Tab-separated table of C-alpha atoms in Angstrom:
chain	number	residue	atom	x	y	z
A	1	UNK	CA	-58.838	-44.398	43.786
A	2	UNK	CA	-57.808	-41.743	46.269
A	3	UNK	CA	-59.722	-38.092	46.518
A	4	UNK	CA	-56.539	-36.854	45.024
A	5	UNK	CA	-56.225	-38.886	42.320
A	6	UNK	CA	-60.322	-38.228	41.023
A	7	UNK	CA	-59.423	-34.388	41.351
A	8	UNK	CA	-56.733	-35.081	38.522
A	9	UNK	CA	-58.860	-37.456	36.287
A	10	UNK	CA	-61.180	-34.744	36.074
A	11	UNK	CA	-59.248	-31.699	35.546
A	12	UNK	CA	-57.661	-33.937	32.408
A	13	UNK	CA	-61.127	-34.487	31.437
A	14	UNK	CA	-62.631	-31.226	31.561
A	15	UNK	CA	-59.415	-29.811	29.339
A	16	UNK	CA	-59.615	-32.364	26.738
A	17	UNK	CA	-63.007	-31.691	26.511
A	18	UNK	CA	-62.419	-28.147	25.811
A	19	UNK	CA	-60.256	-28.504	23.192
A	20	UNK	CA	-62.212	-31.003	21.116
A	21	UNK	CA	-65.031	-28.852	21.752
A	22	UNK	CA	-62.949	-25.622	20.219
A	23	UNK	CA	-61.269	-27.596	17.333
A	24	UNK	CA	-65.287	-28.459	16.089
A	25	UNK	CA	-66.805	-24.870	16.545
A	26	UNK	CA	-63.830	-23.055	14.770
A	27	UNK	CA	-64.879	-24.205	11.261
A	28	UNK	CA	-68.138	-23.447	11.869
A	29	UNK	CA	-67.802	-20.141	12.971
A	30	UNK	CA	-65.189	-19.583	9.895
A	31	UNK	CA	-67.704	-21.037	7.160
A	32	UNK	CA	-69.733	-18.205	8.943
A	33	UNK	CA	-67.762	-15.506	8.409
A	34	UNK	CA	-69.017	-13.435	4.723
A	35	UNK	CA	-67.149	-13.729	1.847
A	36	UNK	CA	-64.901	-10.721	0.612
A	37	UNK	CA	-67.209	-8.621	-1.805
A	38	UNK	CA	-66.112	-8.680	-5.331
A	39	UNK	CA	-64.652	-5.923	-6.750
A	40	UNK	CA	-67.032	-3.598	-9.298
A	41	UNK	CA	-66.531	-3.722	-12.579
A	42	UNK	CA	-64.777	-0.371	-14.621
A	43	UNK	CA	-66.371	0.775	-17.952
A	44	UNK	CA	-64.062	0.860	-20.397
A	45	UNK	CA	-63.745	4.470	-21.875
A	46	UNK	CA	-65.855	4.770	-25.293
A	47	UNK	CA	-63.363	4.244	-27.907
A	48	UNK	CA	-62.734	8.030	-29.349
A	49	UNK	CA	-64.287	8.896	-32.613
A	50	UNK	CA	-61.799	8.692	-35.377
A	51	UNK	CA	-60.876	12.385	-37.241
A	52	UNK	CA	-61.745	11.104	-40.505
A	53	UNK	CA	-65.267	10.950	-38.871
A	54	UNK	CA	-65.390	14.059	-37.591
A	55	UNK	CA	-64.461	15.689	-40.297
A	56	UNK	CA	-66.828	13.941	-42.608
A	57	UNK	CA	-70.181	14.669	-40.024
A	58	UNK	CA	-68.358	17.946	-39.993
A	59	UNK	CA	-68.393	18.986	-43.771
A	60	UNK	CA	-72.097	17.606	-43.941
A	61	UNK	CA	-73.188	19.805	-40.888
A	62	UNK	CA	-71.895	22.596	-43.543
A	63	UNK	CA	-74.315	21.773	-46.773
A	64	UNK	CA	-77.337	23.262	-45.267
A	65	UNK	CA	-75.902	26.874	-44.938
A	66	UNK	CA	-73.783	26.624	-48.292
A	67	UNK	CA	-75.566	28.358	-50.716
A	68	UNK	CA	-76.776	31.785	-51.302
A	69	UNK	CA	-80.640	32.942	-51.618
A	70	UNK	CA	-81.960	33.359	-55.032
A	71	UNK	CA	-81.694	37.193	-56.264
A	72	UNK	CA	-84.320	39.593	-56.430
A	73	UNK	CA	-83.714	39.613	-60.272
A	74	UNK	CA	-84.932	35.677	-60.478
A	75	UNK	CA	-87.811	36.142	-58.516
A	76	UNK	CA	-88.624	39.642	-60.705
A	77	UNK	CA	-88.676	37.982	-64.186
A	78	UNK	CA	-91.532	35.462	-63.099
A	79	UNK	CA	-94.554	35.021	-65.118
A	80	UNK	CA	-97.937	35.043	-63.513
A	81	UNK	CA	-97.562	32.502	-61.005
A	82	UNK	CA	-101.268	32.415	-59.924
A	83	UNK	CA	-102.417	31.482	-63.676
A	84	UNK	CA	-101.465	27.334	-63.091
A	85	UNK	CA	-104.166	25.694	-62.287
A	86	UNK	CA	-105.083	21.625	-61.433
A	87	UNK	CA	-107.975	19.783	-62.066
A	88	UNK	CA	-109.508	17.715	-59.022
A	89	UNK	CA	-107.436	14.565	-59.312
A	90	UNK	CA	-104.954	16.094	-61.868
A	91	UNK	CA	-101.098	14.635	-60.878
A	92	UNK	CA	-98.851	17.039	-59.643
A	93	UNK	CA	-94.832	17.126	-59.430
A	94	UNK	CA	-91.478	19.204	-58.318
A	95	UNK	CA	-88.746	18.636	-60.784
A	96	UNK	CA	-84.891	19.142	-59.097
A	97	UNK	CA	-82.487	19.356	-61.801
A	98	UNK	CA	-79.061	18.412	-60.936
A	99	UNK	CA	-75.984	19.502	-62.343
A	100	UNK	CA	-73.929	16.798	-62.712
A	101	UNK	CA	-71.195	18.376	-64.242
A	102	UNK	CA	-70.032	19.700	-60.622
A	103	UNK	CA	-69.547	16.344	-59.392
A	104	UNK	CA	-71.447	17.049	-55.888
A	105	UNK	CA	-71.645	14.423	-53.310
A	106	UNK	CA	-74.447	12.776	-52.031
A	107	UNK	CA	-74.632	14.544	-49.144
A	108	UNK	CA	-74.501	18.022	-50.999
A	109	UNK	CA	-77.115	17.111	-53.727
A	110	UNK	CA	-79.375	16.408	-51.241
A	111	UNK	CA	-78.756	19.553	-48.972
A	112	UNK	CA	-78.994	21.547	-52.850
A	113	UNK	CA	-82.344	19.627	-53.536
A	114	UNK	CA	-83.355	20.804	-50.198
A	115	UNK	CA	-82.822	24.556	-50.738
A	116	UNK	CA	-84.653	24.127	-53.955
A	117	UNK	CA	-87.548	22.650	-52.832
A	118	UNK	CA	-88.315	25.077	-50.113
A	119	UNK	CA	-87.133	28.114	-52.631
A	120	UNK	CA	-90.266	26.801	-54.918
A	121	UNK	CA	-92.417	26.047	-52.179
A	122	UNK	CA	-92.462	29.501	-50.637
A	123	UNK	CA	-92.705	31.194	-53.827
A	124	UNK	CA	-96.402	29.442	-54.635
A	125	UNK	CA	-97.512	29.678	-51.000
A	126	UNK	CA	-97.176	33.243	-51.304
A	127	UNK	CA	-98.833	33.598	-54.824
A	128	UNK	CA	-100.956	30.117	-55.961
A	129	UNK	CA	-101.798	28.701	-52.270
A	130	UNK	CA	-104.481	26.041	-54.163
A	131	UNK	CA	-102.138	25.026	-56.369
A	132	UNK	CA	-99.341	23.810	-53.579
A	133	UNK	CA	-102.862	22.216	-51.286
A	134	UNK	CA	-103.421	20.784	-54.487
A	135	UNK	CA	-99.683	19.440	-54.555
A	136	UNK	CA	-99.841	18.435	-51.316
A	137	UNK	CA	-103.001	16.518	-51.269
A	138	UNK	CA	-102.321	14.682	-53.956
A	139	UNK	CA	-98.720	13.261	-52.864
A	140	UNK	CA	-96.019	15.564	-53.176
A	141	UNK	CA	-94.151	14.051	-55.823
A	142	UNK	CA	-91.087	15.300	-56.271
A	143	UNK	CA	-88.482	13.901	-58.988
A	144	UNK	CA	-84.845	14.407	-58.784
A	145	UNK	CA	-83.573	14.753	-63.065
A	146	UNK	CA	-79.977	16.089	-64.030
A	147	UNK	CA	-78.425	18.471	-66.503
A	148	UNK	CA	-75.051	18.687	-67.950
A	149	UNK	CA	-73.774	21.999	-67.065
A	150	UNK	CA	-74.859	25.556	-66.000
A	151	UNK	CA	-76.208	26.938	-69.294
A	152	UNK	CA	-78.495	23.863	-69.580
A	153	UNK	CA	-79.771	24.728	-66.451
A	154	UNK	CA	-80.533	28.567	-67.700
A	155	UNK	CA	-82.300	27.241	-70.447
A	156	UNK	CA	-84.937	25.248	-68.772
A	157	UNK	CA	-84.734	28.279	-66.490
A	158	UNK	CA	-86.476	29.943	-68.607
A	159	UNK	CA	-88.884	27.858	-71.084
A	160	UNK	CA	-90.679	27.540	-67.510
A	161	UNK	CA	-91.276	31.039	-66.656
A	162	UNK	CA	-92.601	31.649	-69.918
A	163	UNK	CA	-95.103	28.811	-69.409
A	164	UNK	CA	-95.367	30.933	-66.013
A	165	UNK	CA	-94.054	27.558	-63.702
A	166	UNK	CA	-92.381	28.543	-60.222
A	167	UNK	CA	-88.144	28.288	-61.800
A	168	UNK	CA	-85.720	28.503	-58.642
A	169	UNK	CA	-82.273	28.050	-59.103
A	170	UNK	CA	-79.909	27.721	-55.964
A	171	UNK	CA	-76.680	29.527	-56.017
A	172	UNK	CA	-73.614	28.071	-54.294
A	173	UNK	CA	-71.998	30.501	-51.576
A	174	UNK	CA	-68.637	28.501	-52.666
A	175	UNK	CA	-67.575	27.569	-48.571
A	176	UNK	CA	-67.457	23.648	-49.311
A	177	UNK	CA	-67.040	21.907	-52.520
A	178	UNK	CA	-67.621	23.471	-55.542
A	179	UNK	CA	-66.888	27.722	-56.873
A	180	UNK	CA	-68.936	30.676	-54.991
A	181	UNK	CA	-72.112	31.611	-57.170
A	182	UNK	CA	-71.898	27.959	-58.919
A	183	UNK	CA	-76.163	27.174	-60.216
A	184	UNK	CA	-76.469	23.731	-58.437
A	185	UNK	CA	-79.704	22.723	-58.716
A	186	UNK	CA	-82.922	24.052	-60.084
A	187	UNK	CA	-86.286	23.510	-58.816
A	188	UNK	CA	-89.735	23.792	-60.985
A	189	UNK	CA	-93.125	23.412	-60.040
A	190	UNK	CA	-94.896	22.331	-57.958
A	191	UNK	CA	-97.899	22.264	-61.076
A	192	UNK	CA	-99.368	19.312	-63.369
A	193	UNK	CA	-97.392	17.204	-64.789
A	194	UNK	CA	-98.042	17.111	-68.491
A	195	UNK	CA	-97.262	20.912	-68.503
A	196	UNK	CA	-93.768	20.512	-66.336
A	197	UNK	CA	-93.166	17.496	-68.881
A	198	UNK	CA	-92.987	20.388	-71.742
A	199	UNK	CA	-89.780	21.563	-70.098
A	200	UNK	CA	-87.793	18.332	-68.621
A	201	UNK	CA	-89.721	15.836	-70.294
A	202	UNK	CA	-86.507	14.851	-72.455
A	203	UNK	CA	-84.243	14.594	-68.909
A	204	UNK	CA	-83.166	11.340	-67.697
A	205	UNK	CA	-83.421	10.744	-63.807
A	206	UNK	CA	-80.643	11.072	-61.503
């Protein structure tokens, strides 16, 4: 083989060479290469609340601020609050008497009962403070009962103040449900129960 002829062998060799040697590293250097990121995910907005919903959390948020204080003539024709007494491990109860004749909702009767039963409870703080620790110690029962109508509630309004029991009856400022100045529930005690039983005693529960 001439000089010439080597000098061409090789310069055939040396190029196949490189180009198996490029067709094996590009794969390589390709299964290299990172992968795309993934796209991020997108919340889905919160579904919006529907109006009937609103309205109804609405109308509830109002039952706490619908009614009117009891007058200064309710609170005047008490008896002597101070004179009920318990003995040591005598049961005590609140009675809430509902007016069913209103037809109230749930939500309503229990904002009522609620006015109520802070109505009595700051009455007796003020003037039998044992009698309420006595209440409270002993479990704060409290029992929901209901009347028939407005003149029921009067009644039993007053057999309790004349056997000198805390009587609070919550007045309706009319905003919601039912007519302005409308009794809607009325609260008695906290005191014993066989003397509370003299006034409700013939009430069924609510």
């Amino acid at each position: 083989m001439s000089k010439r002829e080597a000098i061409t062998l090789a310069l055939a060799s040396l190029g196949a060479g490189y180009l198996l040697g490029a067709r094996t590293v590009l794969p390589v250097t390709e299964s290299l290469a990172p992968a795309p990121a993934a796209p991020e995910p997108t919340l889905a907005p919160a579904p919006a609340k529907p109006k009937e919903v609103e309205a109804q959390a609405t109308s509830e948020s109002e039952h706490d601020s619908d009614f009117e204080d009891v007058d200064e003539e309710e609170e005047d024709a008490d008896g002597d609050l101070s004179a009920i007494s318990a003995e040591f491990s005598e049961p005590c109860k609140l009675v809430l008497v509902v007016r069913t004749d209103l037809k109230m909702t749930s939500g309503k009767i229990a904002a009522q009962c609620g006015h109520a039963t802070l109505a009595c409870y700051k009455a007796l703080v003020k003037k039998n403070p044992k009698l309420i620790n006595h209440w409270e110690r002993t479990g704060q029962a409290k029992i929901a009962l209901k009347a028939g109508s407005e003149d029921e509630i009067l009644e039993l309004e007053a057999i309790a103040k004349s056997l000198n029991l805390c009587a609070r009856s919550i007045l309706d400022a009319g905003r919601t449900q039912i007519a302005a100045g409308s009794r809607t529930v009325l609260g008695i005690g906290p005191a014993p129960v066989s003397l509370i039983n003299e006034v409700t005693g013939n009430l069924r529960l609510l």
